[in-house]
Coordinates of C-alpha atoms in Angstrom, one line a residue:
M214 CA -30.8 9.0 146.8
T215 CA -29.2 5.9 148.4
T216 CA -27.3 3.4 146.3
A217 CA -30.0 0.8 146.9
N218 CA -32.6 3.2 145.4
K219 CA -30.5 4.4 142.5
R220 CA -32.1 3.5 139.1
V221 CA -30.7 0.6 137.2
A222 CA -30.7 0.6 133.4
I223 CA -29.9 -2.2 131.0
I224 CA -28.8 -1.0 127.6
T225 CA -28.4 -3.6 124.9
G226 CA -26.1 -2.8 122.0
G227 CA -24.0 -0.9 124.6
A228 CA -20.7 -1.5 122.9
S229 CA -21.0 1.2 120.3
G230 CA -23.1 3.9 118.7
I231 CA -26.4 4.9 120.3
G232 CA -26.0 2.2 122.9
R233 CA -22.6 3.4 124.1
E234 CA -23.7 7.1 124.2
T235 CA -26.9 6.2 126.1
S236 CA -24.9 4.2 128.6
L237 CA -22.7 7.2 129.2
Q238 CA -25.7 9.5 129.4
F239 CA -27.4 7.4 132.1
A240 CA -24.2 7.1 134.0
R241 CA -23.6 10.9 134.0
K242 CA -27.0 11.3 135.5
G243 CA -26.2 9.0 138.4
D244 CA -27.9 5.8 137.2
R245 CA -26.2 2.4 137.5
V246 CA -25.8 0.9 134.0
V247 CA -25.7 -2.7 132.8
V248 CA -23.9 -2.5 129.4
A249 CA -25.1 -5.5 127.4
D250 CA -23.7 -6.6 124.0
F251 CA -22.3 -9.6 122.2
N252 CA -19.1 -7.6 121.6
E253 CA -17.3 -8.0 124.8
A254 CA -14.3 -5.8 124.0
G255 CA -16.6 -2.9 123.0
G256 CA -18.8 -3.4 126.0
Q257 CA -15.9 -3.4 128.4
E258 CA -14.6 -0.2 126.8
T259 CA -18.0 1.4 127.5
V260 CA -17.8 0.3 131.1
R261 CA -14.2 1.8 131.3
L262 CA -15.5 5.1 129.9
I263 CA -18.3 5.1 132.5
H264 CA -15.8 4.4 135.3
E265 CA -13.7 7.3 134.1
L266 CA -16.7 9.5 134.6
G267 CA -17.1 8.2 138.2
G268 CA -20.1 6.2 137.2
E269 CA -21.2 2.7 138.1
A270 CA -21.5 0.0 135.5
V271 CA -20.9 -3.6 134.6
F272 CA -20.7 -5.5 131.4
I273 CA -22.9 -8.6 130.7
Q274 CA -22.4 -10.4 127.4
V275 CA -25.7 -11.2 125.7
D276 CA -27.0 -12.7 122.4
V277 CA -30.3 -10.8 122.0
S278 CA -31.4 -13.3 119.4
N279 CA -31.5 -16.0 122.1
Q280 CA -34.3 -15.8 124.6
Q281 CA -32.5 -17.7 127.3
S282 CA -29.6 -15.3 127.0
V283 CA -31.8 -12.3 127.4
N284 CA -33.6 -13.8 130.4
A285 CA -30.2 -14.5 132.0
L286 CA -29.1 -10.9 131.3
V287 CA -32.1 -9.5 133.2
Q288 CA -31.7 -11.9 136.1
Q289 CA -28.0 -11.2 136.4
A290 CA -28.6 -7.5 136.3
V291 CA -31.1 -7.8 139.2
D292 CA -28.8 -10.2 141.0
T293 CA -26.0 -7.5 140.7
Y294 CA -28.0 -4.4 141.6
G295 CA -31.2 -5.6 143.2
R296 CA -33.6 -3.8 140.8
L297 CA -34.4 -2.9 137.2
D298 CA -35.9 0.4 136.3
V299 CA -35.1 0.9 132.6
M300 CA -34.7 -1.6 129.8
F301 CA -33.4 -0.1 126.6
N302 CA -33.8 -2.7 123.8
N303 CA -31.4 -1.1 121.4
A304 CA -29.2 -3.8 119.8
G305 CA -29.7 -4.0 116.1
I306 CA -28.1 -4.8 112.7
G307 CA -28.5 -3.3 109.3
G308 CA -29.9 -6.1 107.2
A309 CA -29.6 -4.4 103.9
G310 CA -30.6 -6.2 100.7
P311 CA -33.1 -5.9 97.8
V312 CA -36.3 -7.9 98.2
L313 CA -35.6 -10.1 95.2
E314 CA -32.0 -10.7 96.1
Q315 CA -32.3 -11.5 99.8
N316 CA -29.5 -13.5 101.5
M317 CA -31.8 -15.6 103.6
D318 CA -29.2 -16.2 106.3
L319 CA -28.9 -12.4 106.7
Y320 CA -32.7 -12.0 106.5
H321 CA -33.3 -14.5 109.4
K322 CA -30.4 -12.9 111.4
T323 CA -31.9 -9.5 111.0
I324 CA -35.3 -10.7 112.1
A325 CA -33.8 -12.6 115.1
V326 CA -31.7 -9.6 116.3
N327 CA -33.9 -6.6 115.5
Q328 CA -37.3 -8.0 116.1
H329 CA -37.1 -11.1 118.3
G330 CA -34.4 -9.5 120.4
V331 CA -36.7 -6.6 121.3
A332 CA -39.6 -9.0 122.0
Y333 CA -37.4 -11.1 124.3
G334 CA -36.3 -7.9 126.1
I335 CA -39.9 -6.7 126.6
M336 CA -40.9 -10.0 128.0
A337 CA -38.0 -10.5 130.3
A338 CA -37.9 -6.9 131.6
G339 CA -41.7 -6.7 131.9
R340 CA -41.9 -9.9 134.0
K341 CA -39.1 -8.8 136.3
M342 CA -40.5 -5.3 136.8
K343 CA -43.9 -6.8 137.6
E344 CA -42.3 -9.3 140.0
L345 CA -40.4 -6.6 141.8
G346 CA -43.3 -4.1 141.8
I347 CA -41.3 -1.5 140.0
R348 CA -43.0 1.1 137.8
G349 CA -40.3 0.9 135.2
V350 CA -40.0 1.9 131.5
I351 CA -39.1 -0.3 128.5
I352 CA -37.7 1.7 125.6
N353 CA -37.2 0.1 122.2
T354 CA -35.2 1.4 119.3
A355 CA -37.4 1.6 116.2
S356 CA -36.6 3.8 113.2
V357 CA -38.1 6.3 110.7
F358 CA -37.7 3.3 108.4
G359 CA -40.5 1.6 110.4
F360 CA -42.7 4.2 108.6
L361 CA -40.8 5.1 105.4
A362 CA -39.7 2.8 102.7
S363 CA -36.4 2.9 100.8
P364 CA -34.9 0.4 98.4
G365 CA -32.5 -2.2 99.5
T366 CA -33.5 -2.5 103.2
F367 CA -36.4 -5.0 103.0
A368 CA -35.7 -7.0 106.2
Y369 CA -34.7 -3.9 108.2
H370 CA -38.0 -2.1 107.4
A371 CA -39.9 -5.2 108.4
T372 CA -38.2 -5.4 111.8
K373 CA -38.6 -1.7 112.7
G374 CA -42.2 -1.7 111.7
A375 CA -42.6 -4.7 114.1
V376 CA -40.8 -2.9 116.9
I377 CA -43.3 0.0 116.6
M378 CA -46.4 -2.3 116.9
M379 CA -44.8 -4.5 119.6
S380 CA -44.2 -1.3 121.7
K381 CA -47.8 -0.2 121.3
S382 CA -49.2 -3.7 122.1
A383 CA -46.9 -4.2 125.1
A384 CA -47.7 -0.7 126.5
L385 CA -51.4 -1.6 126.5
E386 CA -50.8 -4.9 128.4
L387 CA -48.3 -3.6 130.9
A388 CA -50.1 -0.4 131.8
P389 CA -52.0 -2.0 134.7
Y390 CA -48.6 -2.7 136.4
G391 CA -47.4 0.9 135.9
I392 CA -44.8 -0.2 133.4
R393 CA -44.4 2.1 130.4
V394 CA -43.3 1.0 126.9
V395 CA -42.0 3.5 124.4
A396 CA -40.4 3.3 121.0
V397 CA -37.8 5.9 119.8
A398 CA -37.5 6.3 116.1
P399 CA -34.1 7.8 115.1
G400 CA -33.5 9.0 111.5
A401 CA -30.2 9.3 109.9
V402 CA -27.8 8.7 112.8
D403 CA -24.0 8.6 112.4
T404 CA -23.5 5.0 113.5
P405 CA -21.7 2.0 112.0
I406 CA -25.0 0.8 110.5
I407 CA -25.5 4.1 108.5
Q408 CA -21.8 4.3 107.6
G409 CA -22.2 0.9 106.0
Y410 CA -24.3 2.5 103.3
K411 CA -21.5 4.7 102.1
N412 CA -21.0 2.7 98.9
A413 CA -24.7 2.8 98.2
G414 CA -24.6 6.5 97.8
M415 CA -27.2 7.1 100.5
L416 CA -25.4 9.4 102.9
D417 CA -25.6 12.6 100.8
S418 CA -29.3 12.0 100.2
M419 CA -29.9 11.5 104.0
R420 CA -28.0 14.7 104.9
A421 CA -30.2 16.6 102.4
K422 CA -33.3 15.6 104.2
V423 CA -32.6 16.6 107.8
M424 CA -32.5 19.9 109.7
G425 CA -29.0 21.3 109.6
G426 CA -27.9 19.0 106.8
E427 CA -25.9 16.7 109.0
L428 CA -26.5 13.2 110.4
T429 CA -27.8 13.0 113.9
K430 CA -25.2 12.3 116.5
P431 CA -25.7 9.2 118.7
E432 CA -25.4 11.4 121.8
T433 CA -28.4 13.4 120.6
V434 CA -30.5 10.2 120.5
A435 CA -29.1 9.2 123.9
K436 CA -30.4 12.4 125.5
S437 CA -33.9 11.8 124.1
V438 CA -33.9 8.2 125.4
Y439 CA -32.9 9.5 128.9
L440 CA -35.7 12.1 128.8
V441 CA -38.3 9.5 127.9
S442 CA -37.1 7.3 130.8
L443 CA -37.8 10.0 133.5
D444 CA -40.8 10.0 135.8
E445 CA -41.6 13.4 134.3
A446 CA -42.5 11.5 131.1
E447 CA -45.0 9.4 132.9
A448 CA -47.8 10.2 130.3
I449 CA -45.7 8.9 127.4
T450 CA -46.4 5.2 126.8
G451 CA -47.4 3.4 123.7
S452 CA -45.9 6.2 121.7
V453 CA -43.3 6.5 119.1
V454 CA -40.9 9.4 119.8
M455 CA -39.4 10.7 116.6
V456 CA -35.7 11.6 117.1
D457 CA -34.9 12.3 113.4
Q458 CA -34.2 16.0 112.9
G459 CA -37.4 16.2 110.8
Y460 CA -36.2 13.4 108.4
A461 CA -39.7 11.8 108.3
S462 CA -41.3 15.1 107.6
F463 CA -38.9 16.4 105.0
K464 CA -38.8 13.2 103.1

């Protein structure tokens, strides 16, 4: 495959956790990666790690809660590499807090990042793929907590439920252009968001409800995201792919 025909993947939240590991996974497989994050230092570190692997990547700073910033991200990626094949809308924050004790600033920030950020990514990538005539794939990070309730994460549940339905709706509308839209639903993944629940006593409970008794590694989720992105997965669209070690079933 020539450089011009190599796939190009934008990965938001690429400075850490699932986003970093997915960036590395795509780079290992020969794709060109646009690492996107608000955290410039972390994003540049991901790019450095990709370059160490011999991969090709650039960092673009983005605020996914701002539609103009997301639009600019997609345009800059295409200006840099000439195409867009994969959009992984992965950036997210925890948004913990009981329903009757919501910090409204945090509530609105959680909605803006986790829900609006995904919506902006779907719109910007979908328009660009349609314009370029690319049969691409848009992958969105949902969660088992888009299906299952637990105390203290009211806003987070709301956003992840929204991601699931936005993915299904967008898949229906973008199908005529050959653009797939898929949600992945991780369970208890060992990321900074999950580690933030240490003081809430949730980690031991999470470990008890997954196959093997350990939190899912971010690189495990990254491998599933990559598989969903392949042409061999062409029949998977409008679906929610559970990447949870059975968490939703065992709960």
